[in-house]
Amino acid sequence: MIRTLFRSRSPKVFDFHGGIHPPEMKHLSNSTPIAPGPLPAQLVLPLNMHIGAPAKPLVAPGDRVLKGQMIAEPGGAVSAAIHAPTSGTISAIGPRPIQHPSGMDAICLVLDTDGKDEWVTHSGVTDYTELSPGELVDTIRHAGIAGMGGAGFPTSIKVNLGDHQRVEELIINAVECEPYITADDRLMREHADEIITGIHILQYLLNPRRTLIGIEDNKPEAISAIKRACKGCDIEVRVVPTKYPSGGEKQIIQLLTGKEVQSGQLPAHVGVVCQNVGTAHAIKRAVVDGQPLISRVTTLTGDGVARPGNYEVLLGTPVRDLLSHGGVNPDALERLVMGGPMMGFTLHNPAVPVVKTTNCIIAATPEELPEPPEEQPCIRCGSCAEVCPANLLPQQLYWHAKNDDLEKAQHHNLMDCIECGACAYVCPSHIPLVQYYRYAKGAVRQQAADQLKADKARERFEARQARIDAEKAEKEARRQARLEANRKKKTDTAAAPAVDTAALKQASLEASKAYKAAVKAAKEAEANEAENSAELKAEAERLKAVADKAKAAVRDAKNAAPAAAPAEDRVATLKKQVGDASSAYKNAVKAAKEAEANGDDNAAELRASADTLKAEADKLKAELREAKANAPAAPAAAPQVDPVAELKQKVGEASSAYKAAVKAAKEAEANGDDNAAELRASADTLKAEADTLKAELREAKANAPAATPAPATPPPADPLVELKAKVGEASAAYKAAVKAAKEAEENRAENAAALRAEADKLKADADHWKAELREAKASAPATPKAAPATTDQPRIPEATAPQSLAAVDPEEAAKRQKRLKGLKTAYNMAHKQYKEAHAALERAERKEDVTADELNDMQRRVDKLKNKADIARDALDALVEEAKADIRAHTGKDLKTLKLEAARAESALADKAIELQRLRDSSSEESLEALNSELKALEAEAQIARKALKQAVEEQGLVE
Amino acid sequence: MSLITSSSPHASVKNNTGAFMRQVIYATLPGLAVLTWQFGWGTVINVLWAVVVALVSEALFLKARGRSIGFYLKDYSAVVTAVLLGLALPPTAPWWLTLVGVSFAIIVAKQLYGGLGMNPFNPAMVGYVLLLISFPVAMTQWISPGDAPSLQQSLQLFAGQLPVDGLSGATPLDTFRTWAGDEAALASHPILHGELAGQGWEWVNLAFLLGGLYLISRKIITWHIPAGFLAGLAAPALVAWLIDPVRFADPLFHMLSGGAMLGAFFIATDPVSAATSRNGRLVYALLIGVLIWVIRSFGGYPDAVAFSVLLLNLSAPFIDYYTQPRTYGHNKPNRGTGS
């Protein structure tokens, strides 16, 4: 009767799909006024009573706090503060059971109450309009207010919208559609004015076009109280028919405005802000009275409660205390539900505290909320679809969830399920549908997370692979460049004929390989839109240059041999013959091709004759190669030849070779020959070669006259330093000479040749010193051994080793560290070179066209490199040993002992932690305390051991 | 204090699938009563015997499948299948006919697919079609309306000891099919001219309509399938009848003949094998209705509820994929399987 009356008077209320009408059970608790809750001996305040980041404690165990004092501040943007609900002492901060679906513990502040209920000084504002919206938001944030309807979203976030967000409707949710709960009902009946003030504050903050209060028509007293309180103001009271879940955020928005919040969006997207009526009340208390959120109205109800009703419960009150306060018979208790029967959680432990979102505690008897009957098969009756407020097909979702067919479940909008439980409520087969959906949703989220992780991992892997390839290529290129430089030096200075052509070829091959790898990496990177693709491309360009250079070097080497032995008539003759033969062959090929193109009869004949010519040319080439290989014996006299003249000749030869090649290439290109590209490449190579030679010539010319000062006599000092100085001087002298030679050459000075010769001499000199220095460095470690023993500087007391035997000279350590590093690099390089040389030798051995001399030369090279690597390693070992000895000297323990000690301390710590974990549930407080302190001691010990080890290692430069 | 911990919701209706099925059985009683009034005790005997066969077959197969016999027999689904098939069989059916049909329906069409909820086809209709194809003569021997045999005769028929010929007569649907197009012949058959439609069958169908409305009022079924079914049957019938009333029967005749109402409210509404969304059910039922009219008017069988239902059972999953409702917060409904 009353319902229909209110409904007819109410302005238009929309409807939503589905919904159910479970027994309301509100009469149990709505007839008595709100009574004060118990003052328990201990309050347990979880740091996360809200959605978002946990609050950060501001107090430590032992601190005395007053009622209303902030004891934890917001731990992030989306977070809420916590205040002491009464005066007392913080006794602990640690894990306690809380309301958690999985029965897990969470970090809580534990407050031992002192019964004095002593307030901290606090004051509100009589006129909130004096405060700016920003200040008000701050007040709300620091009052710890979070949505009191159930979700617990920090209110300060919801009322602090950006300027661009216009609020059409402010909706005050006073529906309270879940059975049993009457907290909001009583609050509205008794504190309607305060609620309206709270709503006014919200209006001030949000400036909505309309403000609507939605109340279910089963609360006539509350409706009239609110209507009375908001008479004359712009708040509209909308009475909605009783139907579960009208109080769901999306449902009340639909009921009052007809708007739908789009899937995956927030109410703010449709210009709506929803606030619970209890939240409005809390806002008024915080702003006007200056009282933070320290208590809330909670319904204690159920057939198991002797005095059901609503209680103003201090936050943190253990449910156990509230139950005994309400006269619960624990024996009659079957189920303890926090929240309503439709969406609440069962409590596994009555020690769980009341939090900001706890609107109801149901202590149910077995008859009231019996154990659900056994699940029967789904007959797809569709009752669930009829009641689903989201208009889903729960029967299909169930089917797909059960089959783990997540794709189809998502296609049926699984993620839009609000878990209201209406479907499970009406299911005649008693299928726990919501549980299936929660499972499937979890699986979907897990899948999405896994997918994201896998994608990230793949990206990372690909980027890493590209980087590694690029690094490899770069290293290879540098190595090739070095090799080339060495080789050039050899040809330049000693005119060593035994150029390691095979090795160079290999190097060139590797360089182009590296280049190709780099190109590939760059392409991949580009395809993957990796950030470094541009870098990689540049790298590839660089490598291409290197590869080209290497190719040029190979060509160079091939040509250098004959150049080095100009006296060898046979070689020259042969060369000429080869050239003739080659051009004859080429002409023949050309003729053959033309003939073929014209379809001439004699094409085949021509082709055959070309083949013959090619064979002849090949034969001559082989002969030439042999002659070249034999030449090395002859050119001993070469160095005596004026280098500049020689170079000039070389340049001339190279230039003409290049020009010829270019011409050939052009012709080939014009004819569209297959080998045009090849020819062009060879021309390029030749050009590079010619350029190099030209540069050399310029240098040589410029160099000659430099009457450079003779290398200064080395002062008798530290051999290394001395050597370094010498190297420096020699290098400087050489450089100066080169410069002079260049100038001379540019000026066409006559003495250019002489200058060049001088420069060469200086270069040889510098090389000599460099070699010596290298060797000296390699053998150096032996000398400074005594240093640490003699250094006796002020001792620094160390926490790590209280006995502190000998102080560490930081300078010394740094030096050693540097030396170690240098040696390591030297050894690595030498070893690598050796390995490569060895490999080259093996490759050469397998090939048949390599002469014995070449092999011998390579063998010598390998031996030399091996020797070098060995020396470096020995030096390195010696240095490490020395460092270890120093550690012994400084700490009284050797490295191994230190390592052992650290490991032992760690494992002791781990054992203790495990023990503590095991005993936590069974042991008394005292023994736990003891264990805890033991654990802490062990932790400290382990820390010290770790530190000692680290320090010792670092001090002695033994980073690895 | 040992507390139950469970996932929400913590309350549920005091209802179960068994109660659901029992409501369906109760709703068939008016139809059964009228069938007995018009055609004698044969249908009652059929139904009782079918229930016995169904329970025994179900129990045997539950045992073979290692399922709890008591738990699954209590869902009454086997009884519903048996009652529906028993109602659909002619009252002259000998015992073995029912035995074959019902046991096949329970064992093959239901248990072999995995029991309740897993069968893609309506088990009763599978049994019916098996019998109709295997024993077409025995399956079409109906008694002339109002010419009900005595209980003793019915029992003799059931035992197979009395020849059926003397008692049986053509049904209105059969008669119309035989004489369609011949106006004089149609007029001369009194069976076609009852108070509303075919003699006897009009009351049978009205009784089933009554039971069906009861099911809707108890929210056991929704109106979608019966409405779609009848609309699908009546609409083409109306059009054809307006064009050629001699060749085609009128819509009321179609709706009150044969298995129309039984099919619309009890057979096609079997939720397991029907489409499940509201729109899906409309489409599904509409197509059944159309198919029945097509087969009745042009096919080789006088009635077609069983064939039409089975054909649409086959299409139900497909229909479901394309008739999903628009979910809250979405602009349009999803279509297809999403894969």
PDB file of N, CA, C and O in Angstrom, chain A residues 250 254 260-263 334-335 341-342 344 346 379-381 386 390-391 395 407 411 413 416 425 428-430 438, chain B residues 1 4-10 13 15-17 117 271 274 276 278 281 326-331 334-336 338-339:
ATOM      1  N   LYS A 250      25.839   0.793 -11.187  1.00  0.00           N
ATOM      2  CA  LYS A 250      25.330   0.895 -12.555  1.00  0.00           C
ATOM      3  C   LYS A 250      23.807   0.836 -12.556  1.00  0.00           C
ATOM      4  O   LYS A 250      23.157   1.487 -13.378  1.00  0.00           O
ATOM      5  N   GLN A 254      21.096   3.695 -13.813  1.00  0.00           N
ATOM      6  CA  GLN A 254      20.070   3.403 -14.817  1.00  0.00           C
ATOM      7  C   GLN A 254      18.676   3.721 -14.278  1.00  0.00           C
ATOM      8  O   GLN A 254      17.833   4.270 -14.994  1.00  0.00           O
ATOM      9  N   GLU A 260      23.270   4.433 -19.252  1.00  0.00           N
ATOM     10  CA  GLU A 260      24.074   3.233 -19.043  1.00  0.00           C
ATOM     11  C   GLU A 260      25.545   3.613 -19.053  1.00  0.00           C
ATOM     12  O   GLU A 260      25.982   4.354 -19.929  1.00  0.00           O
ATOM     13  N   VAL A 261      26.270   3.094 -18.094  1.00  0.00           N
ATOM     14  CA  VAL A 261      27.717   3.305 -18.090  1.00  0.00           C
ATOM     15  C   VAL A 261      28.309   2.297 -19.063  1.00  0.00           C
ATOM     16  O   VAL A 261      28.084   1.102 -18.933  1.00  0.00           O
ATOM     17  N   GLN A 262      29.037   2.783 -20.060  1.00  0.00           N
ATOM     18  CA  GLN A 262      29.593   1.893 -21.070  1.00  0.00           C
ATOM     19  C   GLN A 262      30.545   0.883 -20.434  1.00  0.00           C
ATOM     20  O   GLN A 262      31.226   1.175 -19.449  1.00  0.00           O
ATOM     21  N   SER A 263      30.551  -0.277 -21.037  1.00  0.00           N
ATOM     22  CA  SER A 263      31.390  -1.354 -20.538  1.00  0.00           C
ATOM     23  C   SER A 263      32.839  -0.886 -20.398  1.00  0.00           C
ATOM     24  O   SER A 263      33.409  -0.331 -21.327  1.00  0.00           O
ATOM     25  N   GLU A 334      25.997 -20.674  12.386  1.00  0.00           N
ATOM     26  CA  GLU A 334      26.403 -21.575  11.312  1.00  0.00           C
ATOM     27  C   GLU A 334      27.296 -20.823  10.324  1.00  0.00           C
ATOM     28  O   GLU A 334      28.303 -21.330   9.851  1.00  0.00           O
ATOM     29  N   ARG A 335      26.881 -19.635  10.077  1.00  0.00           N
ATOM     30  CA  ARG A 335      27.602 -18.866   9.078  1.00  0.00           C
ATOM     31  C   ARG A 335      27.714 -17.434   9.556  1.00  0.00           C
ATOM     32  O   ARG A 335      26.762 -16.881  10.103  1.00  0.00           O
ATOM     33  N   PRO A 341      23.784 -10.920   2.404  1.00  0.00           N
ATOM     34  CA  PRO A 341      23.792 -12.332   2.029  1.00  0.00           C
ATOM     35  C   PRO A 341      24.053 -12.544   0.535  1.00  0.00           C
ATOM     36  O   PRO A 341      24.431 -13.641   0.141  1.00  0.00           O
ATOM     37  N   MET A 342      23.876 -11.502  -0.274  1.00  0.00           N
ATOM     38  CA  MET A 342      24.061 -11.692  -1.707  1.00  0.00           C
ATOM     39  C   MET A 342      25.502 -11.474  -2.156  1.00  0.00           C
ATOM     40  O   MET A 342      26.003 -12.164  -3.031  1.00  0.00           O
ATOM     41  N   GLY A 344      28.122 -10.478   0.279  1.00  0.00           N
ATOM     42  CA  GLY A 344      29.050 -10.421   1.406  1.00  0.00           C
ATOM     43  C   GLY A 344      30.040 -11.575   1.387  1.00  0.00           C
ATOM     44  O   GLY A 344      29.972 -12.477   0.555  1.00  0.00           O
ATOM     45  N   THR A 346      31.879 -14.653   3.698  1.00  0.00           N
ATOM     46  CA  THR A 346      31.826 -15.390   4.954  1.00  0.00           C
ATOM     47  C   THR A 346      33.128 -15.160   5.695  1.00  0.00           C
ATOM     48  O   THR A 346      34.193 -15.033   5.082  1.00  0.00           O
ATOM     49  N   ILE A 379      20.002 -27.221 -16.645  1.00  0.00           N
ATOM     50  CA  ILE A 379      19.047 -27.607 -17.680  1.00  0.00           C
ATOM     51  C   ILE A 379      18.738 -26.431 -18.588  1.00  0.00           C
ATOM     52  O   ILE A 379      17.787 -26.452 -19.356  1.00  0.00           O
ATOM     53  N   ARG A 380      19.542 -25.389 -18.485  1.00  0.00           N
ATOM     54  CA  ARG A 380      19.415 -24.197 -19.335  1.00  0.00           C
ATOM     55  C   ARG A 380      18.017 -23.598 -19.281  1.00  0.00           C
ATOM     56  O   ARG A 380      17.498 -23.103 -20.273  1.00  0.00           O
ATOM     57  N   CYS A 381      17.422 -23.646 -18.101  1.00  0.00           N
ATOM     58  CA  CYS A 381      16.052 -23.177 -17.969  1.00  0.00           C
ATOM     59  C   CYS A 381      15.971 -21.682 -18.233  1.00  0.00           C
ATOM     60  O   CYS A 381      14.918 -21.160 -18.573  1.00  0.00           O
ATOM     61  N   GLU A 386      16.876 -14.434 -16.953  1.00  0.00           N
ATOM     62  CA  GLU A 386      15.736 -13.560 -16.665  1.00  0.00           C
ATOM     63  C   GLU A 386      16.063 -12.552 -15.580  1.00  0.00           C
ATOM     64  O   GLU A 386      15.523 -11.452 -15.567  1.00  0.00           O
ATOM     65  N   ALA A 390      22.722  -7.343 -15.724  1.00  0.00           N
ATOM     66  CA  ALA A 390      23.598  -6.909 -16.813  1.00  0.00           C
ATOM     67  C   ALA A 390      23.111  -7.447 -18.154  1.00  0.00           C
ATOM     68  O   ALA A 390      23.746  -7.201 -19.178  1.00  0.00           O
ATOM     69  N   ASN A 391      21.990  -8.190 -18.121  1.00  0.00           N
ATOM     70  CA  ASN A 391      21.431  -8.780 -19.324  1.00  0.00           C
ATOM     71  C   ASN A 391      22.424  -9.696 -20.025  1.00  0.00           C
ATOM     72  O   ASN A 391      22.604  -9.648 -21.241  1.00  0.00           O
ATOM     73  N   GLN A 395      23.628 -18.789 -18.298  1.00  0.00           N
ATOM     74  CA  GLN A 395      23.698 -20.224 -18.584  1.00  0.00           C
ATOM     75  C   GLN A 395      24.778 -20.521 -19.614  1.00  0.00           C
ATOM     76  O   GLN A 395      25.456 -21.544 -19.533  1.00  0.00           O
ATOM     77  N   GLU A 407      37.579 -17.738 -24.466  1.00  0.00           N
ATOM     78  CA  GLU A 407      37.314 -16.863 -25.606  1.00  0.00           C
ATOM     79  C   GLU A 407      35.813 -16.652 -25.781  1.00  0.00           C
ATOM     80  O   GLU A 407      35.332 -15.537 -25.921  1.00  0.00           O
ATOM     81  N   HIS A 411      33.379 -13.481 -25.222  1.00  0.00           N
ATOM     82  CA  HIS A 411      32.470 -13.041 -26.281  1.00  0.00           C
ATOM     83  C   HIS A 411      31.058 -12.869 -25.725  1.00  0.00           C
ATOM     84  O   HIS A 411      30.286 -12.059 -26.224  1.00  0.00           O
ATOM     85  N   ASN A 413      30.520 -11.572 -22.988  1.00  0.00           N
ATOM     86  CA  ASN A 413      30.671 -10.435 -22.068  1.00  0.00           C
ATOM     87  C   ASN A 413      30.838 -10.845 -20.615  1.00  0.00           C
ATOM     88  O   ASN A 413      30.280 -10.216 -19.710  1.00  0.00           O
ATOM     89  N   ASP A 416      31.543  -8.214 -18.020  1.00  0.00           N
ATOM     90  CA  ASP A 416      30.532  -7.253 -17.590  1.00  0.00           C
ATOM     91  C   ASP A 416      29.702  -7.765 -16.420  1.00  0.00           C
ATOM     92  O   ASP A 416      28.821  -7.057 -15.941  1.00  0.00           O
ATOM     93  N   TYR A 425      21.266 -17.138  -7.123  1.00  0.00           N
ATOM     94  CA  TYR A 425      20.152 -17.149  -6.177  1.00  0.00           C
ATOM     95  C   TYR A 425      18.961 -17.894  -6.755  1.00  0.00           C
ATOM     96  O   TYR A 425      18.322 -18.686  -6.071  1.00  0.00           O
ATOM     97  N   PRO A 428      17.678 -23.199 -10.103  1.00  0.00           N
ATOM     98  CA  PRO A 428      17.027 -24.345  -9.477  1.00  0.00           C
ATOM     99  C   PRO A 428      17.990 -25.517  -9.278  1.00  0.00           C
ATOM    100  O   PRO A 428      17.710 -26.403  -8.486  1.00  0.00           O
ATOM    101  N   SER A 429      19.092 -25.490 -10.001  1.00  0.00           N
ATOM    102  CA  SER A 429      20.057 -26.579  -9.854  1.00  0.00           C
ATOM    103  C   SER A 429      21.147 -26.233  -8.834  1.00  0.00           C
ATOM    104  O   SER A 429      22.090 -26.991  -8.654  1.00  0.00           O
ATOM    105  N   HIS A 430      20.996 -25.091  -8.203  1.00  0.00           N
ATOM    106  CA  HIS A 430      21.937 -24.654  -7.155  1.00  0.00           C
ATOM    107  C   HIS A 430      23.373 -24.673  -7.617  1.00  0.00           C
ATOM    108  O   HIS A 430      24.277 -25.132  -6.915  1.00  0.00           O
ATOM    109  N   ARG A 438      33.802 -15.924 -11.331  1.00  0.00           N
ATOM    110  CA  ARG A 438      35.011 -15.378 -10.698  1.00  0.00           C
ATOM    111  C   ARG A 438      36.229 -16.145 -11.174  1.00  0.00           C
ATOM    112  O   ARG A 438      37.273 -15.575 -11.467  1.00  0.00           O
TER     113      ARG A 438
ATOM    114  N   MET B   1      33.311 -23.208  17.472  1.00  0.00           N
ATOM    115  CA  MET B   1      32.472 -22.558  16.453  1.00  0.00           C
ATOM    116  C   MET B   1      33.074 -22.841  15.092  1.00  0.00           C
ATOM    117  O   MET B   1      34.098 -22.283  14.721  1.00  0.00           O
ATOM    118  N   ILE B   4      30.862 -22.047   8.294  1.00  0.00           N
ATOM    119  CA  ILE B   4      30.894 -22.364   6.865  1.00  0.00           C
ATOM    120  C   ILE B   4      31.554 -21.190   6.151  1.00  0.00           C
ATOM    121  O   ILE B   4      31.201 -20.039   6.387  1.00  0.00           O
ATOM    122  N   THR B   5      32.511 -21.483   5.311  1.00  0.00           N
ATOM    123  CA  THR B   5      33.006 -20.412   4.458  1.00  0.00           C
ATOM    124  C   THR B   5      32.583 -20.763   3.037  1.00  0.00           C
ATOM    125  O   THR B   5      32.800 -21.870   2.578  1.00  0.00           O
ATOM    126  N   SER B   6      31.967 -19.825   2.396  1.00  0.00           N
ATOM    127  CA  SER B   6      31.536 -20.086   1.028  1.00  0.00           C
ATOM    128  C   SER B   6      31.524 -18.784   0.267  1.00  0.00           C
ATOM    129  O   SER B   6      31.580 -17.704   0.843  1.00  0.00           O
ATOM    130  N   SER B   7      31.450 -18.935  -1.026  1.00  0.00           N
ATOM    131  CA  SER B   7      31.443 -17.775  -1.900  1.00  0.00           C
ATOM    132  C   SER B   7      30.019 -17.232  -1.975  1.00  0.00           C
ATOM    133  O   SER B   7      29.059 -17.988  -1.873  1.00  0.00           O
ATOM    134  N   SER B   8      29.885 -15.924  -2.171  1.00  0.00           N
ATOM    135  CA  SER B   8      28.564 -15.333  -2.255  1.00  0.00           C
ATOM    136  C   SER B   8      27.879 -15.798  -3.549  1.00  0.00           C
ATOM    137  O   SER B   8      28.564 -16.150  -4.488  1.00  0.00           O
ATOM    138  N   PRO B   9      26.598 -15.773  -3.667  1.00  0.00           N
ATOM    139  CA  PRO B   9      25.637 -15.411  -2.629  1.00  0.00           C
ATOM    140  C   PRO B   9      25.423 -16.528  -1.610  1.00  0.00           C
ATOM    141  O   PRO B   9      25.652 -17.684  -1.925  1.00  0.00           O
ATOM    142  N   HIS B  10      24.994 -16.094  -0.435  1.00  0.00           N
ATOM    143  CA  HIS B  10      24.839 -17.066   0.633  1.00  0.00           C
ATOM    144  C   HIS B  10      23.403 -17.530   0.777  1.00  0.00           C
ATOM    145  O   HIS B  10      23.110 -18.383   1.600  1.00  0.00           O
ATOM    146  N   VAL B  13      17.085 -19.628  -3.638  1.00  0.00           N
ATOM    147  CA  VAL B  13      15.674 -19.989  -3.582  1.00  0.00           C
ATOM    148  C   VAL B  13      15.530 -21.407  -3.070  1.00  0.00           C
ATOM    149  O   VAL B  13      16.377 -22.255  -3.316  1.00  0.00           O
ATOM    150  N   ASN B  15      14.199 -24.003  -4.078  1.00  0.00           N
ATOM    151  CA  ASN B  15      13.643 -24.591  -5.284  1.00  0.00           C
ATOM    152  C   ASN B  15      14.668 -25.581  -5.778  1.00  0.00           C
ATOM    153  O   ASN B  15      15.825 -25.511  -5.401  1.00  0.00           O
ATOM    154  N   ASN B  16      14.234 -26.504  -6.605  1.00  0.00           N
ATOM    155  CA  ASN B  16      15.241 -27.347  -7.237  1.00  0.00           C
ATOM    156  C   ASN B  16      14.721 -27.883  -8.554  1.00  0.00           C
ATOM    157  O   ASN B  16      13.537 -27.729  -8.888  1.00  0.00           O
ATOM    158  N   THR B  17      15.599 -28.506  -9.284  1.00  0.00           N
ATOM    159  CA  THR B  17      15.233 -28.974 -10.618  1.00  0.00           C
ATOM    160  C   THR B  17      14.103 -29.989 -10.555  1.00  0.00           C
ATOM    161  O   THR B  17      13.234 -30.016 -11.431  1.00  0.00           O
ATOM    162  N   GLY B 117      20.804 -32.420 -19.149  1.00  0.00           N
ATOM    163  CA  GLY B 117      21.522 -31.175 -19.444  1.00  0.00           C
ATOM    164  C   GLY B 117      22.497 -31.304 -20.583  1.00  0.00           C
ATOM    165  O   GLY B 117      22.987 -30.308 -21.098  1.00  0.00           O
ATOM    166  N   PRO B 271      13.982 -27.023 -22.027  1.00  0.00           N
ATOM    167  CA  PRO B 271      15.036 -26.005 -22.062  1.00  0.00           C
ATOM    168  C   PRO B 271      16.395 -26.555 -22.479  1.00  0.00           C
ATOM    169  O   PRO B 271      17.197 -25.848 -23.069  1.00  0.00           O
ATOM    170  N   ALA B 274      16.404 -26.650 -26.302  1.00  0.00           N
ATOM    171  CA  ALA B 274      15.921 -25.469 -27.014  1.00  0.00           C
ATOM    172  C   ALA B 274      16.992 -24.385 -27.022  1.00  0.00           C
ATOM    173  O   ALA B 274      18.005 -24.491 -26.333  1.00  0.00           O
ATOM    174  N   THR B 276      18.318 -20.707 -25.919  1.00  0.00           N
ATOM    175  CA  THR B 276      18.254 -20.301 -24.525  1.00  0.00           C
ATOM    176  C   THR B 276      18.014 -18.815 -24.311  1.00  0.00           C
ATOM    177  O   THR B 276      17.501 -18.425 -23.282  1.00  0.00           O
ATOM    178  N   ARG B 278      16.167 -15.117 -24.983  1.00  0.00           N
ATOM    179  CA  ARG B 278      14.773 -14.786 -25.277  1.00  0.00           C
ATOM    180  C   ARG B 278      14.527 -14.719 -26.785  1.00  0.00           C
ATOM    181  O   ARG B 278      13.629 -15.357 -27.311  1.00  0.00           O
ATOM    182  N   ARG B 281      14.856 -18.035 -28.448  1.00  0.00           N
ATOM    183  CA  ARG B 281      13.703 -18.914 -28.273  1.00  0.00           C
ATOM    184  C   ARG B 281      12.586 -18.533 -29.239  1.00  0.00           C
ATOM    185  O   ARG B 281      11.901 -19.414 -29.776  1.00  0.00           O
ATOM    186  N   ARG B 326      21.547  -7.694 -25.802  1.00  0.00           N
ATOM    187  CA  ARG B 326      22.498  -6.598 -25.658  1.00  0.00           C
ATOM    188  C   ARG B 326      22.829  -6.470 -24.173  1.00  0.00           C
ATOM    189  O   ARG B 326      21.973  -6.223 -23.343  1.00  0.00           O
ATOM    190  N   THR B 327      24.085  -6.648 -23.854  1.00  0.00           N
ATOM    191  CA  THR B 327      24.504  -6.557 -22.462  1.00  0.00           C
ATOM    192  C   THR B 327      24.519  -5.100 -22.006  1.00  0.00           C
ATOM    193  O   THR B 327      24.781  -4.201 -22.816  1.00  0.00           O
ATOM    194  N   TYR B 328      24.255  -4.898 -20.736  1.00  0.00           N
ATOM    195  CA  TYR B 328      24.332  -3.553 -20.147  1.00  0.00           C
ATOM    196  C   TYR B 328      25.702  -2.941 -20.477  1.00  0.00           C
ATOM    197  O   TYR B 328      26.738  -3.594 -20.307  1.00  0.00           O
ATOM    198  N   GLY B 329      25.680  -1.720 -20.929  1.00  0.00           N
ATOM    199  CA  GLY B 329      26.947  -1.037 -21.187  1.00  0.00           C
ATOM    200  C   GLY B 329      27.515  -1.295 -22.576  1.00  0.00           C
ATOM    201  O   GLY B 329      28.601  -0.851 -22.895  1.00  0.00           O
ATOM    202  N   HIS B 330      26.777  -2.051 -23.391  1.00  0.00           N
ATOM    203  CA  HIS B 330      27.226  -2.293 -24.764  1.00  0.00           C
ATOM    204  C   HIS B 330      26.202  -1.680 -25.717  1.00  0.00           C
ATOM    205  O   HIS B 330      25.018  -1.689 -25.437  1.00  0.00           O
ATOM    206  N   ASN B 331      26.670  -1.190 -26.839  1.00  0.00           N
ATOM    207  CA  ASN B 331      25.764  -0.533 -27.758  1.00  0.00           C
ATOM    208  C   ASN B 331      24.971  -1.510 -28.601  1.00  0.00           C
ATOM    209  O   ASN B 331      23.860  -1.232 -29.011  1.00  0.00           O
ATOM    210  N   ASN B 334      26.389  -8.898 -29.142  1.00  0.00           N
ATOM    211  CA  ASN B 334      27.437  -9.657 -29.830  1.00  0.00           C
ATOM    212  C   ASN B 334      26.786 -10.697 -30.723  1.00  0.00           C
ATOM    213  O   ASN B 334      25.687 -11.170 -30.466  1.00  0.00           O
ATOM    214  N   ARG B 335      27.495 -11.062 -31.767  1.00  0.00           N
ATOM    215  CA  ARG B 335      27.006 -12.098 -32.677  1.00  0.00           C
ATOM    216  C   ARG B 335      28.105 -13.131 -32.868  1.00  0.00           C
ATOM    217  O   ARG B 335      29.287 -12.805 -32.817  1.00  0.00           O
ATOM    218  N   GLY B 336      27.662 -14.338 -33.173  1.00  0.00           N
ATOM    219  CA  GLY B 336      28.640 -15.364 -33.492  1.00  0.00           C
ATOM    220  C   GLY B 336      29.335 -15.904 -32.266  1.00  0.00           C
ATOM    221  O   GLY B 336      28.936 -15.634 -31.131  1.00  0.00           O
ATOM    222  N   GLY B 338      32.631 -15.503 -31.569  1.00  0.00           N
ATOM    223  CA  GLY B 338      33.754 -14.707 -31.097  1.00  0.00           C
ATOM    224  C   GLY B 338      35.095 -15.297 -31.449  1.00  0.00           C
ATOM    225  O   GLY B 338      36.122 -14.762 -31.052  1.00  0.00           O
ATOM    226  N   SER B 339      35.080 -16.410 -32.181  1.00  0.00           N
ATOM    227  CA  SER B 339      36.381 -16.976 -32.534  1.00  0.00           C
ATOM    228  C   SER B 339      36.540 -17.079 -34.035  1.00  0.00           C
ATOM    229  O   SER B 339      35.608 -16.876 -34.777  1.00  0.00           O
TER     230      SER B 339
END
